[in-house]
PDB file of C-alpha atoms in Angstrom:
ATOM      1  CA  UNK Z 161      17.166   6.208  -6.793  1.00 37.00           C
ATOM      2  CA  UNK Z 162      18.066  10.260  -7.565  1.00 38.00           C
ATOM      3  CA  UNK Z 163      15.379  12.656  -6.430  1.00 38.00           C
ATOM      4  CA  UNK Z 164      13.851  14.694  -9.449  1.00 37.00           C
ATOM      5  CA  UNK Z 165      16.246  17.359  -9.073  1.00 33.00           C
ATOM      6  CA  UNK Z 166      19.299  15.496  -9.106  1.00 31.00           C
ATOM      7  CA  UNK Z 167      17.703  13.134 -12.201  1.00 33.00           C
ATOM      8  CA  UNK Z 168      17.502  17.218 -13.807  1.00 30.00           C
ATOM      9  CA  UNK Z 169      20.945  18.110 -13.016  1.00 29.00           C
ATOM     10  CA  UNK Z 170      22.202  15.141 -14.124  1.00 29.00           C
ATOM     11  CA  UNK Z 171      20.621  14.752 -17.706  1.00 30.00           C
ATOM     12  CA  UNK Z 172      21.545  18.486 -18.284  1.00 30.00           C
ATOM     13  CA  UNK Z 173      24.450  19.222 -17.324  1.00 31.00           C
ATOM     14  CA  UNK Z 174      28.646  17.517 -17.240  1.00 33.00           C
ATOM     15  CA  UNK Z 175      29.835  15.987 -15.283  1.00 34.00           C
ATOM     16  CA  UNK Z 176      31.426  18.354 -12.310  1.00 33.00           C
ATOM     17  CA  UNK Z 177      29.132  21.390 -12.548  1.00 32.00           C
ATOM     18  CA  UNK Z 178      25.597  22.273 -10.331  1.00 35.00           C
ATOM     19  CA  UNK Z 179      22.708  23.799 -10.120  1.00 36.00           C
ATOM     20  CA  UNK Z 180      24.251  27.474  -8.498  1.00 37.00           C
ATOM     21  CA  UNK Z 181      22.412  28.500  -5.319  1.00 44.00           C
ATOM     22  CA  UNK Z 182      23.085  32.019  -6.453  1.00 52.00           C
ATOM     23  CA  UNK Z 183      23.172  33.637  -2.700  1.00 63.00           C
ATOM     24  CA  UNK Z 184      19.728  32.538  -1.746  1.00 74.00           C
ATOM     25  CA  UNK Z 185      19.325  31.929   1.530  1.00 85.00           C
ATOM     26  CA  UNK Z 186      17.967  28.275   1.688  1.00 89.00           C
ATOM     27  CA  UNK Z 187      15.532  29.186   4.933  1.00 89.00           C
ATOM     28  CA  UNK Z 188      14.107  32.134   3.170  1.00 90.00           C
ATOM     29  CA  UNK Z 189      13.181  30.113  -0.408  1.00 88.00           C
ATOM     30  CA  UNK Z 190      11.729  27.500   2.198  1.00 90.00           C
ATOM     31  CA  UNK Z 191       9.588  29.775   4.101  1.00 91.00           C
ATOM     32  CA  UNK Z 192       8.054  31.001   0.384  1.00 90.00           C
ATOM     33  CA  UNK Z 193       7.399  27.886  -0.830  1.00 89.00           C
ATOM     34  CA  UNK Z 194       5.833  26.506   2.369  1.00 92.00           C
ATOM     35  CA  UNK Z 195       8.203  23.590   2.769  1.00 94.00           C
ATOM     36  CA  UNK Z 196      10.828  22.643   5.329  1.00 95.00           C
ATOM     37  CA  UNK Z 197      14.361  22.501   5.289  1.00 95.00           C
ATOM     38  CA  UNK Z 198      15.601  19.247   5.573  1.00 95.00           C
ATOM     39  CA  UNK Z 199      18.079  18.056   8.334  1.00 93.00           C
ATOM     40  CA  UNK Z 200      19.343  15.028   9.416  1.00 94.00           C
ATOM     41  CA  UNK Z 201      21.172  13.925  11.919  1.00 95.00           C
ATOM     42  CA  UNK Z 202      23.367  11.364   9.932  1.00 96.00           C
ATOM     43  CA  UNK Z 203      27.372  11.676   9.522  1.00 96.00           C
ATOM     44  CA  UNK Z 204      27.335  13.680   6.026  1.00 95.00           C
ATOM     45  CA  UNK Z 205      31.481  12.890   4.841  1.00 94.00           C
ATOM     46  CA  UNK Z 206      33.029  15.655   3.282  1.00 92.00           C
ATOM     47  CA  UNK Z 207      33.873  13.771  -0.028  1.00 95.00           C
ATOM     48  CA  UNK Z 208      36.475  14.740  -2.384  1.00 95.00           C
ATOM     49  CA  UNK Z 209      35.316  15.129  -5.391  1.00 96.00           C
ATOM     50  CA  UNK Z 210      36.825  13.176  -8.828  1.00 96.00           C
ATOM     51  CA  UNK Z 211      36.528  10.061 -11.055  1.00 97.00           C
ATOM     52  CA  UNK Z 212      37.638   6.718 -11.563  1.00 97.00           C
ATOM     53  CA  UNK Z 213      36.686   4.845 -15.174  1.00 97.00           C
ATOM     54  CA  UNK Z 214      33.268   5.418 -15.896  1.00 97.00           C
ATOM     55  CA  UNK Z 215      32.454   6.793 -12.375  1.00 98.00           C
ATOM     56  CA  UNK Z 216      32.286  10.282 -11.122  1.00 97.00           C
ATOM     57  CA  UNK Z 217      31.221  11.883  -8.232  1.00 97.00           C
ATOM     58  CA  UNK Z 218      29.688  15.404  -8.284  1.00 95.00           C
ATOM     59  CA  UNK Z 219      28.326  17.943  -6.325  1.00 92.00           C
ATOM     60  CA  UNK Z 220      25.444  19.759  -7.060  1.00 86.00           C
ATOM     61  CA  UNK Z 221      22.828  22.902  -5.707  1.00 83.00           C
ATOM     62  CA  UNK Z 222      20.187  22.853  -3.913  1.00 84.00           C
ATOM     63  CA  UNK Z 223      16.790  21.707  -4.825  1.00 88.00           C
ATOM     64  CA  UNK Z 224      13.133  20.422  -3.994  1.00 90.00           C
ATOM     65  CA  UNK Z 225      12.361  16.883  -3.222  1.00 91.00           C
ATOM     66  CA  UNK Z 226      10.124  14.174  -1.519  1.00 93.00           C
ATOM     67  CA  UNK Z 227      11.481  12.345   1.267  1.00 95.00           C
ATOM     68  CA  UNK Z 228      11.096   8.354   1.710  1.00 96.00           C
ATOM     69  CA  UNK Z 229       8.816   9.261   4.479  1.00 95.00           C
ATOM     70  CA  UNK Z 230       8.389  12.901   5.132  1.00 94.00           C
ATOM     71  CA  UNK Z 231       7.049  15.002   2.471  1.00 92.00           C
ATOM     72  CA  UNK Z 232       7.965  17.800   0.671  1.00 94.00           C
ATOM     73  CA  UNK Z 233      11.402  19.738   0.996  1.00 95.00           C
ATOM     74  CA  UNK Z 234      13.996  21.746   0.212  1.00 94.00           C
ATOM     75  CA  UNK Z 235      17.853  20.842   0.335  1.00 93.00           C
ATOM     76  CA  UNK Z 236      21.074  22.774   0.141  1.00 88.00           C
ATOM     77  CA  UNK Z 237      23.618  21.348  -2.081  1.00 82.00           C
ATOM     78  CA  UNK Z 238      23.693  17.480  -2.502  1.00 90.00           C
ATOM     79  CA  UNK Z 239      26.784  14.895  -3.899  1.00 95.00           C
ATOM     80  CA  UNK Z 240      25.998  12.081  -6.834  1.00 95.00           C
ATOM     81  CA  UNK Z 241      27.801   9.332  -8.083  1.00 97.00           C
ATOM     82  CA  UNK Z 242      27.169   9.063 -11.842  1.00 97.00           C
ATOM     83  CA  UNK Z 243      28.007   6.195 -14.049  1.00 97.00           C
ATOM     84  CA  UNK Z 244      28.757   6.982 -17.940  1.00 97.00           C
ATOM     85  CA  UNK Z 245      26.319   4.695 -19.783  1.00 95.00           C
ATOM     86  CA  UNK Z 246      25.575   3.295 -23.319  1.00 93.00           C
ATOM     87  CA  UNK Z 247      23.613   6.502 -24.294  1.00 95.00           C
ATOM     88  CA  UNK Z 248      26.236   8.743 -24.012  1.00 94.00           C
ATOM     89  CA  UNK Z 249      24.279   9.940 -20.850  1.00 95.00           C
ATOM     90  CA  UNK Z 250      25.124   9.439 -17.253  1.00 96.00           C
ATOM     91  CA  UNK Z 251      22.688   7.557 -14.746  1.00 97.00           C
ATOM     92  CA  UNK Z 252      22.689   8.663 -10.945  1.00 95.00           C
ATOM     93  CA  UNK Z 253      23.646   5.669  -9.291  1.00 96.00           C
ATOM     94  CA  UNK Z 254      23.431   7.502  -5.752  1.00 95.00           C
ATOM     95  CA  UNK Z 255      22.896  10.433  -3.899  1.00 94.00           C
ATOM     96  CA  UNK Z 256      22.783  12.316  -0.933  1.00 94.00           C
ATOM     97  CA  UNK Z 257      19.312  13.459  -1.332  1.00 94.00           C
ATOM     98  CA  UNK Z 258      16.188  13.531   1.322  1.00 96.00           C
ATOM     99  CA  UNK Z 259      15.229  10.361  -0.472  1.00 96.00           C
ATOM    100  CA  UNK Z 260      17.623   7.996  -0.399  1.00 96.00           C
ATOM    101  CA  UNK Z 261      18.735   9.358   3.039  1.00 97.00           C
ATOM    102  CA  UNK Z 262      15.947   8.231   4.500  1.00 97.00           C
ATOM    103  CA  UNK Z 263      15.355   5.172   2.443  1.00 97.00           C
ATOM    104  CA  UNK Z 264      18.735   3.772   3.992  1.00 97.00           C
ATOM    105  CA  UNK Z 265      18.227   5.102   7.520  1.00 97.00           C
ATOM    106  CA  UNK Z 266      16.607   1.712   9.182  1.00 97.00           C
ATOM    107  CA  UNK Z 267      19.798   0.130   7.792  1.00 98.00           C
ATOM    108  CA  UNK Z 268      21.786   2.432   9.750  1.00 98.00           C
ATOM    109  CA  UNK Z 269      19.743   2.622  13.264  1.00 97.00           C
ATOM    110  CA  UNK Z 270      19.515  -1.575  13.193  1.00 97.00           C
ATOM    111  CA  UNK Z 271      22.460  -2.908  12.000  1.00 98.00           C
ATOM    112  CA  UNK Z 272      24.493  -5.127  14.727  1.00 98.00           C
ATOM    113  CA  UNK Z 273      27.683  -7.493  15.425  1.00 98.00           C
ATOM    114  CA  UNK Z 274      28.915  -8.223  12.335  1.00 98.00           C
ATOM    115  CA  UNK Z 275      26.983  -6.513   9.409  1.00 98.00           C
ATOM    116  CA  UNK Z 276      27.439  -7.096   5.393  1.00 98.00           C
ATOM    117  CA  UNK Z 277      26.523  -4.219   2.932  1.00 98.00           C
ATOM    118  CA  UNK Z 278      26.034  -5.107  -0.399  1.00 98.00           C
ATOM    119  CA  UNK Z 279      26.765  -2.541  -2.991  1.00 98.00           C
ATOM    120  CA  UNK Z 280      29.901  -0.102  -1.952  1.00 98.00           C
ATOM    121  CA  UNK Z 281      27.995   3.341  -3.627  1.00 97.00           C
ATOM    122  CA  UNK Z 282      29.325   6.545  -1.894  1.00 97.00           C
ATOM    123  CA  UNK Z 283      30.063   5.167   0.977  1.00 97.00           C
ATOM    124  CA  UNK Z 284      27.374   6.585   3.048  1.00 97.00           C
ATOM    125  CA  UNK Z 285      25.006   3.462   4.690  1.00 98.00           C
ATOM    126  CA  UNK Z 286      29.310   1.988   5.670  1.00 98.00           C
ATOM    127  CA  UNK Z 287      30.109   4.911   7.337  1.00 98.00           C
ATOM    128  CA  UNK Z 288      26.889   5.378   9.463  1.00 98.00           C
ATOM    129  CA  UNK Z 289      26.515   1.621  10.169  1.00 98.00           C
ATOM    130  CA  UNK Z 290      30.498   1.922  11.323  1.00 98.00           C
ATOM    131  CA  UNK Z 291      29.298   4.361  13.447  1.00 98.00           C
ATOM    132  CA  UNK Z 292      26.484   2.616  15.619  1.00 98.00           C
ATOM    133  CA  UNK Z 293      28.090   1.323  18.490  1.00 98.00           C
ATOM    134  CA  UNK Z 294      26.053  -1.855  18.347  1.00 98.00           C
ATOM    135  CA  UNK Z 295      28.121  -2.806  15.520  1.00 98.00           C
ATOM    136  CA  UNK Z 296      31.729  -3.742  16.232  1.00 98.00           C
ATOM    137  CA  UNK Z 297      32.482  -5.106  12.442  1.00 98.00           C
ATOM    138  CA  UNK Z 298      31.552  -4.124   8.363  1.00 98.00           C
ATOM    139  CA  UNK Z 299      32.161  -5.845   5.758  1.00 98.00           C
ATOM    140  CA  UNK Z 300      31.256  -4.349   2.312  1.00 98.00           C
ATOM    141  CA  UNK Z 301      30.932  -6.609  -0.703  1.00 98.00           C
ATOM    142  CA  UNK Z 302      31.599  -4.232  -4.001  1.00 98.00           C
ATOM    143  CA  UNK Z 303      31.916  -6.528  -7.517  1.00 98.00           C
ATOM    144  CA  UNK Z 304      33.410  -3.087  -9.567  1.00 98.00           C
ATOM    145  CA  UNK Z 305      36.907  -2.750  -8.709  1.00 98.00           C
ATOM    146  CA  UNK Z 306      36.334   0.919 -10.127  1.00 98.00           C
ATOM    147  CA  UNK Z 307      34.146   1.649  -7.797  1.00 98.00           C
ATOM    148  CA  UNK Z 308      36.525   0.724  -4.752  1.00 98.00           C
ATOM    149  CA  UNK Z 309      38.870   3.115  -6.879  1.00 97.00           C
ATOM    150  CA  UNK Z 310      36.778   6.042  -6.323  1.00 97.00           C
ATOM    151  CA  UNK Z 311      35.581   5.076  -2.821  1.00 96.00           C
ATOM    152  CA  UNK Z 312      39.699   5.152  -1.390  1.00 95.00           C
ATOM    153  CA  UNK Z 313      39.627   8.522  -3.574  1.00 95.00           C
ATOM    154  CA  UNK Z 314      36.464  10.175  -1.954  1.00 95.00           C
ATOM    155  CA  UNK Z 315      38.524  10.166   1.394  1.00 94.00           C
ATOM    156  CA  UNK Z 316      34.739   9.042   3.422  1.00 94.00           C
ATOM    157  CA  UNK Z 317      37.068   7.122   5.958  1.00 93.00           C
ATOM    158  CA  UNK Z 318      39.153  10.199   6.694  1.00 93.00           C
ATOM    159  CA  UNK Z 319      36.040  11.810   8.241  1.00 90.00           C
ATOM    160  CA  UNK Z 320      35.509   9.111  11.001  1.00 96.00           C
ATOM    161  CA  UNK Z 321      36.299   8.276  14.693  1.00 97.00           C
ATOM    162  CA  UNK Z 322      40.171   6.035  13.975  1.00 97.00           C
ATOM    163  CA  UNK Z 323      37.543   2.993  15.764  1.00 97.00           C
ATOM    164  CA  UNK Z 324      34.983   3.389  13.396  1.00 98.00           C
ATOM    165  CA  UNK Z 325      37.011   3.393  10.465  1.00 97.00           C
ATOM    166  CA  UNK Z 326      38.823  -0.063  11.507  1.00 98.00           C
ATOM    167  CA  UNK Z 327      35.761  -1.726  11.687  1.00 98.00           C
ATOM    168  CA  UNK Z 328      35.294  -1.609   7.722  1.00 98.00           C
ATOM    169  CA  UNK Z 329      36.544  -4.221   5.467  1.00 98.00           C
ATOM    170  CA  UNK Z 330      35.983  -3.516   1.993  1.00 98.00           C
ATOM    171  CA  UNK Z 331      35.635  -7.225  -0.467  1.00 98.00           C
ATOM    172  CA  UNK Z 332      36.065  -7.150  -4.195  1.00 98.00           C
ATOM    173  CA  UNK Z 333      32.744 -10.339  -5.134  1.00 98.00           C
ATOM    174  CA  UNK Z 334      29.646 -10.714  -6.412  1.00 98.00           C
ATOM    175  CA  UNK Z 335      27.369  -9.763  -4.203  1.00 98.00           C
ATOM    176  CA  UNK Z 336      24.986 -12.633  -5.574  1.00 98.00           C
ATOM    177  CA  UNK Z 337      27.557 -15.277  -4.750  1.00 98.00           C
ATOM    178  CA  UNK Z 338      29.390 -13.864  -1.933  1.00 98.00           C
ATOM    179  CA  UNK Z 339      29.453 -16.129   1.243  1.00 97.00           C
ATOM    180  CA  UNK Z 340      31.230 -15.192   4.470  1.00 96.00           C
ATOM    181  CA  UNK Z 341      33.836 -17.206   6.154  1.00 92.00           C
ATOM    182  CA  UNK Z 342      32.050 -19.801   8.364  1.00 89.00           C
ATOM    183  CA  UNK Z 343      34.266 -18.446  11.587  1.00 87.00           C
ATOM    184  CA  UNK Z 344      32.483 -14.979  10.862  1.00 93.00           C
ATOM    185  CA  UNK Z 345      28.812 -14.964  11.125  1.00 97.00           C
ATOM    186  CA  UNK Z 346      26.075 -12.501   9.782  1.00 98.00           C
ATOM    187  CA  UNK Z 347      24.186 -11.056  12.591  1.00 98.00           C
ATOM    188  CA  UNK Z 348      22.711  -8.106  10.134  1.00 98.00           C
ATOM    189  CA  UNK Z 349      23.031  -8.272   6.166  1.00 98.00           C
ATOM    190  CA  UNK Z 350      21.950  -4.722   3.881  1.00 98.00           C
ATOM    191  CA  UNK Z 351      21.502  -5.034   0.509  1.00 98.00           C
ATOM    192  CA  UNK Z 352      21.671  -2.252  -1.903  1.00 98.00           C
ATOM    193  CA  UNK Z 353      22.699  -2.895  -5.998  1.00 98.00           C
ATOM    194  CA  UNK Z 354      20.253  -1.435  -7.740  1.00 97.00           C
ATOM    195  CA  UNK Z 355      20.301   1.794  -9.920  1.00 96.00           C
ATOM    196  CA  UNK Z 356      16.532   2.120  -8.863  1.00 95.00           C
ATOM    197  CA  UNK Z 357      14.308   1.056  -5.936  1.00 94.00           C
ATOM    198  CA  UNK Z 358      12.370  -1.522  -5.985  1.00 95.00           C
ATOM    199  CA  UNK Z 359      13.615  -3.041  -9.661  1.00 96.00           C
ATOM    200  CA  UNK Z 360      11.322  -5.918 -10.452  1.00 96.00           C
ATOM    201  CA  UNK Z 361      14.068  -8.085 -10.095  1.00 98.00           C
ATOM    202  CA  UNK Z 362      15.608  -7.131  -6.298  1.00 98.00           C
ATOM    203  CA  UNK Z 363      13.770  -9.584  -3.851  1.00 98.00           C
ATOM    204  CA  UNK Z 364      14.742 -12.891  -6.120  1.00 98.00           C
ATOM    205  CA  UNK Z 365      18.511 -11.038  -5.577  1.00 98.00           C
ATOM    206  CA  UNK Z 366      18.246 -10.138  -2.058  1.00 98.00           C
ATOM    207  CA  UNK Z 367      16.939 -14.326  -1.502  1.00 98.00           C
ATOM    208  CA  UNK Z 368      19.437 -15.614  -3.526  1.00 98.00           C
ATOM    209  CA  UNK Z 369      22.228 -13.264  -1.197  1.00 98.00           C
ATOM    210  CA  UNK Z 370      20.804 -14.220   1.881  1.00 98.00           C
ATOM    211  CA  UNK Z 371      21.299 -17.698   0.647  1.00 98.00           C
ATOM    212  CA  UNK Z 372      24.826 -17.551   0.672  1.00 98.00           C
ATOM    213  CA  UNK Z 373      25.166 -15.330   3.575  1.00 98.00           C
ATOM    214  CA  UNK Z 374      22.611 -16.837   6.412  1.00 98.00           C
ATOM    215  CA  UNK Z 375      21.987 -13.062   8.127  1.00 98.00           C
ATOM    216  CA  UNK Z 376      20.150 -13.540  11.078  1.00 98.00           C
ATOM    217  CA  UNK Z 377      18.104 -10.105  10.226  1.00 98.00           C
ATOM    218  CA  UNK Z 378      18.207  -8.015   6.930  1.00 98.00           C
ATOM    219  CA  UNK Z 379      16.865  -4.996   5.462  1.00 98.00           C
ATOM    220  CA  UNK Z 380      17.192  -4.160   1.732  1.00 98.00           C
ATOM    221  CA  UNK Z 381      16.784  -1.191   0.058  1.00 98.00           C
ATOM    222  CA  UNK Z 382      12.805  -0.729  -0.572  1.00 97.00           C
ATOM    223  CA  UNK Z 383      11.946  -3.324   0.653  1.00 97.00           C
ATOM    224  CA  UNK Z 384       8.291  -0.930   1.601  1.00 97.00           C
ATOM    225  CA  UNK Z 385       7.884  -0.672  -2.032  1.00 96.00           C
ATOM    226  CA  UNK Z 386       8.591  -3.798  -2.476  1.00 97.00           C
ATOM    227  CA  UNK Z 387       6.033  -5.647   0.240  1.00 96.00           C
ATOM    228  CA  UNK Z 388       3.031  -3.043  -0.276  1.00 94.00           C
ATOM    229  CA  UNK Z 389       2.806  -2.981  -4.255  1.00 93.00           C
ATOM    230  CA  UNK Z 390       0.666  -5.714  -3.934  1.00 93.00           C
ATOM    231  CA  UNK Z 391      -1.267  -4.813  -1.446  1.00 94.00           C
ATOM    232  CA  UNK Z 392      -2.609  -1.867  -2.141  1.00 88.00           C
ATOM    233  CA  UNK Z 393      -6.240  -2.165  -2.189  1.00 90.00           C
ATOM    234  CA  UNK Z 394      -6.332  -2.987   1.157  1.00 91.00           C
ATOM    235  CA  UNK Z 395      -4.781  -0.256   2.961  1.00 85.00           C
ATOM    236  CA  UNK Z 396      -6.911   1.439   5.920  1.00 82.00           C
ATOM    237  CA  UNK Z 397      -8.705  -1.967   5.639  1.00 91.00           C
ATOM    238  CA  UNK Z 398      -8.596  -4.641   8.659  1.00 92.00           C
ATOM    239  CA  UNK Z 399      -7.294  -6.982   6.541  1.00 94.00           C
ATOM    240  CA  UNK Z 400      -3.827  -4.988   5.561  1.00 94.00           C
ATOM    241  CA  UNK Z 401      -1.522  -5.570   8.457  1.00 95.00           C
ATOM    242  CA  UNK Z 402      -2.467  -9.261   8.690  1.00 96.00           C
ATOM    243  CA  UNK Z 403      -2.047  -9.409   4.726  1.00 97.00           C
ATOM    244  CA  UNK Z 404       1.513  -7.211   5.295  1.00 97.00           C
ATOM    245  CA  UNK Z 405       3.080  -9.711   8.032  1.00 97.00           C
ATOM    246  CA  UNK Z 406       1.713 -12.590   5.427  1.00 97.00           C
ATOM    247  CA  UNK Z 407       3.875 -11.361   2.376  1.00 97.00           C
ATOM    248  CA  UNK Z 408       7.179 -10.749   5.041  1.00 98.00           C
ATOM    249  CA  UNK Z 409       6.413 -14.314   5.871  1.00 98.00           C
ATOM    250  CA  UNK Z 410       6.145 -15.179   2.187  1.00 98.00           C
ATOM    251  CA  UNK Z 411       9.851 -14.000   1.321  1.00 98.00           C
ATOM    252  CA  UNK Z 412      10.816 -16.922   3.535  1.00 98.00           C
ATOM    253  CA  UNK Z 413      13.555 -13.912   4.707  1.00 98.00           C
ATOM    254  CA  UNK Z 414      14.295 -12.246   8.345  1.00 98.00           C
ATOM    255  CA  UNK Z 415      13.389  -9.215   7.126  1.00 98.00           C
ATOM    256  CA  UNK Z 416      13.924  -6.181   9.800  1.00 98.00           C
ATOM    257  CA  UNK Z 417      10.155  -4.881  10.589  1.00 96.00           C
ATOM    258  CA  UNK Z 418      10.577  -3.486  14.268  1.00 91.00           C
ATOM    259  CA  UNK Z 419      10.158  -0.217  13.550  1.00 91.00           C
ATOM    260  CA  UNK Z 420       8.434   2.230  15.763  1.00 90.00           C
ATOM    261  CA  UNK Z 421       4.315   2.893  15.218  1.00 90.00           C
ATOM    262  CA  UNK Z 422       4.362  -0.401  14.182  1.00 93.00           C
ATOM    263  CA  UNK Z 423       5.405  -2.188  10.464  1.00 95.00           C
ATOM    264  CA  UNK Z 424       2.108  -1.798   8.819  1.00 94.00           C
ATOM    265  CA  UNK Z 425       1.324   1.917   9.527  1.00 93.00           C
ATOM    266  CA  UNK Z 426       5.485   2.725   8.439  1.00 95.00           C
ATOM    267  CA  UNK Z 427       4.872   0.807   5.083  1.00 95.00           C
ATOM    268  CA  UNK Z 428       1.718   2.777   4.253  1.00 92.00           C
ATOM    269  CA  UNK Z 429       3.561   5.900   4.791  1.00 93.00           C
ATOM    270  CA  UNK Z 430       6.258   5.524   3.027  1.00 95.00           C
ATOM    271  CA  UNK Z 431       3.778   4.122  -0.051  1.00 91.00           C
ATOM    272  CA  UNK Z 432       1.838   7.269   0.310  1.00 90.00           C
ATOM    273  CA  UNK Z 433       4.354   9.387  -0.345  1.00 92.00           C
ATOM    274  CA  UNK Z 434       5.886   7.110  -3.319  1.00 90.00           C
ATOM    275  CA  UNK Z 435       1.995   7.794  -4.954  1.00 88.00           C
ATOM    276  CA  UNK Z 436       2.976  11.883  -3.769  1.00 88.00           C
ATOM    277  CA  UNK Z 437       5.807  11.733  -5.940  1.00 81.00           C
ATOM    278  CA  UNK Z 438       4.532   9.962  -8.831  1.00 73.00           C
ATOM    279  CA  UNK Z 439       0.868  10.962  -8.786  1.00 60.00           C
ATOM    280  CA  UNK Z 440      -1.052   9.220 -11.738  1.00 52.00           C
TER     281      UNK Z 440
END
């Protein structure tokens, strides 16, 4: 899901051009606005820019935005992948933004042993997970042979350790009926296809992929969203963690909820700040 900015950008202007940063210095705008910078210590690829079909990636300025988890920030210039659709417009299929940075980052510290990522995108969640040691194999399943296109294009493996980059295997499938060979186990599955978080849709998908697939742990992209919507009238309540660890159960899915702080307090957060965002 794009962060405001980018969703600006992107409805205004072609494909290719950005919002110019104009010689500001990023640290200064922060400081007036009362915001921090945002940093992160993830691999950021240096992608090459270009497009393939109805694909293009783009890179634009820099902008405000709310992270999954941390507030309010500012961000120097960000890269989207944009998809042409039946408007005549172009939807924002992914971004480097504060957002979806940290929307994907439990994906990246937990995955293990053989991990699956559903949904190819930029590129980024493959090369981070390549990147933890814990894992020693990828396997990306990516149904739009376009989108593999653009991927070999954006040169993402170029920027990685020669052992990292051998670990990835890239599969043209369905992620919805994709199963893995039965000599190659699933120790972590992440599942990401969506054009926005949280579609109404994406936990009847992520069950019917972990169906095929037998992970022994997954994560899928907002899955927070996902598990709180319902619960929100009990939050700061006794009842909410027991009612949160109820719903996991409910998914009948090994759903990754170590997380540090504990599950309940992290899914509260990050629902806070969707209501920051999106205030009624």
């Amino acid at each position: 899901m794009p962060s405001e900015p980018l969703q600006a950008l992107t409805a205004s202007s072609p494909p290719g051009t950005g919002l110019p940063e104009g010689g500001v210095d990023i640290h200064v705008l922060a400081q007036a606005l009362g915001v921090p910078v945002f940093e992160t210590p993830w691999h950021m690829p240096q992608y090459q820019l270009g497009e393939q079909g109805a694909w293009r990636l783009l890179r634009g300025g820099m902008g405000l935005d709310r992270g999954y988890y941390s507030g309010a920030c500012i961000y120097g210039g960000t890269t989207a992948l944009l998809r042409s659709n039946a408007q005549g417009g172009w939807d924002t299929w992914m971004s480097l933004s504060p957002f979806e940075i940290e929307s994907q980052e439990l994906a990246c510290l937990h995955a293990r042993g053989h991990t699956v990522v559903m949904g190819l995108g930029m590129g980024w969640v493959t090369a981070n997970i390549a990147l933890n040691p814990a894992v020693q194999r990828v396997t990306v399943v990516e149904r739009d042979p376009e989108v593999i296109a653009l991927f070999e294009h954006m040169q993402v493996l170029e920027g990685l350790p020669a052992d990292a980059a051998a670990k990835i295997r890239i599969v043209q499938a369905d992620a919805l009926q994709w199963s893995p060979a039965l000599q190659q186990p699933v120790d972590f599955l992440y599942a990401d296809i969506w054009l926005q978080l949280a579609e109404p849709q994406a936990l009847v998908e992520v069950q019917q992929m972990q169906a095929h697939v037998q992970a022994t742990q997954l994560y899928f992209w907002g899955q927070e969203w996902v598990l709180a919507a319902p619960l929100q009238a009990l939050w700061g309540s006794p009842g909410w963690a027991p009612a949160l660890a109820d719903a996991v159960t409910a998914t009948g899915l090994p759903l990754l909820t170590a997380v540090d702080g504990g599950f309940a307090p992290w899914v509260e957060r990050i629902w806070r700040e969707r209501l920051a965002r999106t205030p009624a």
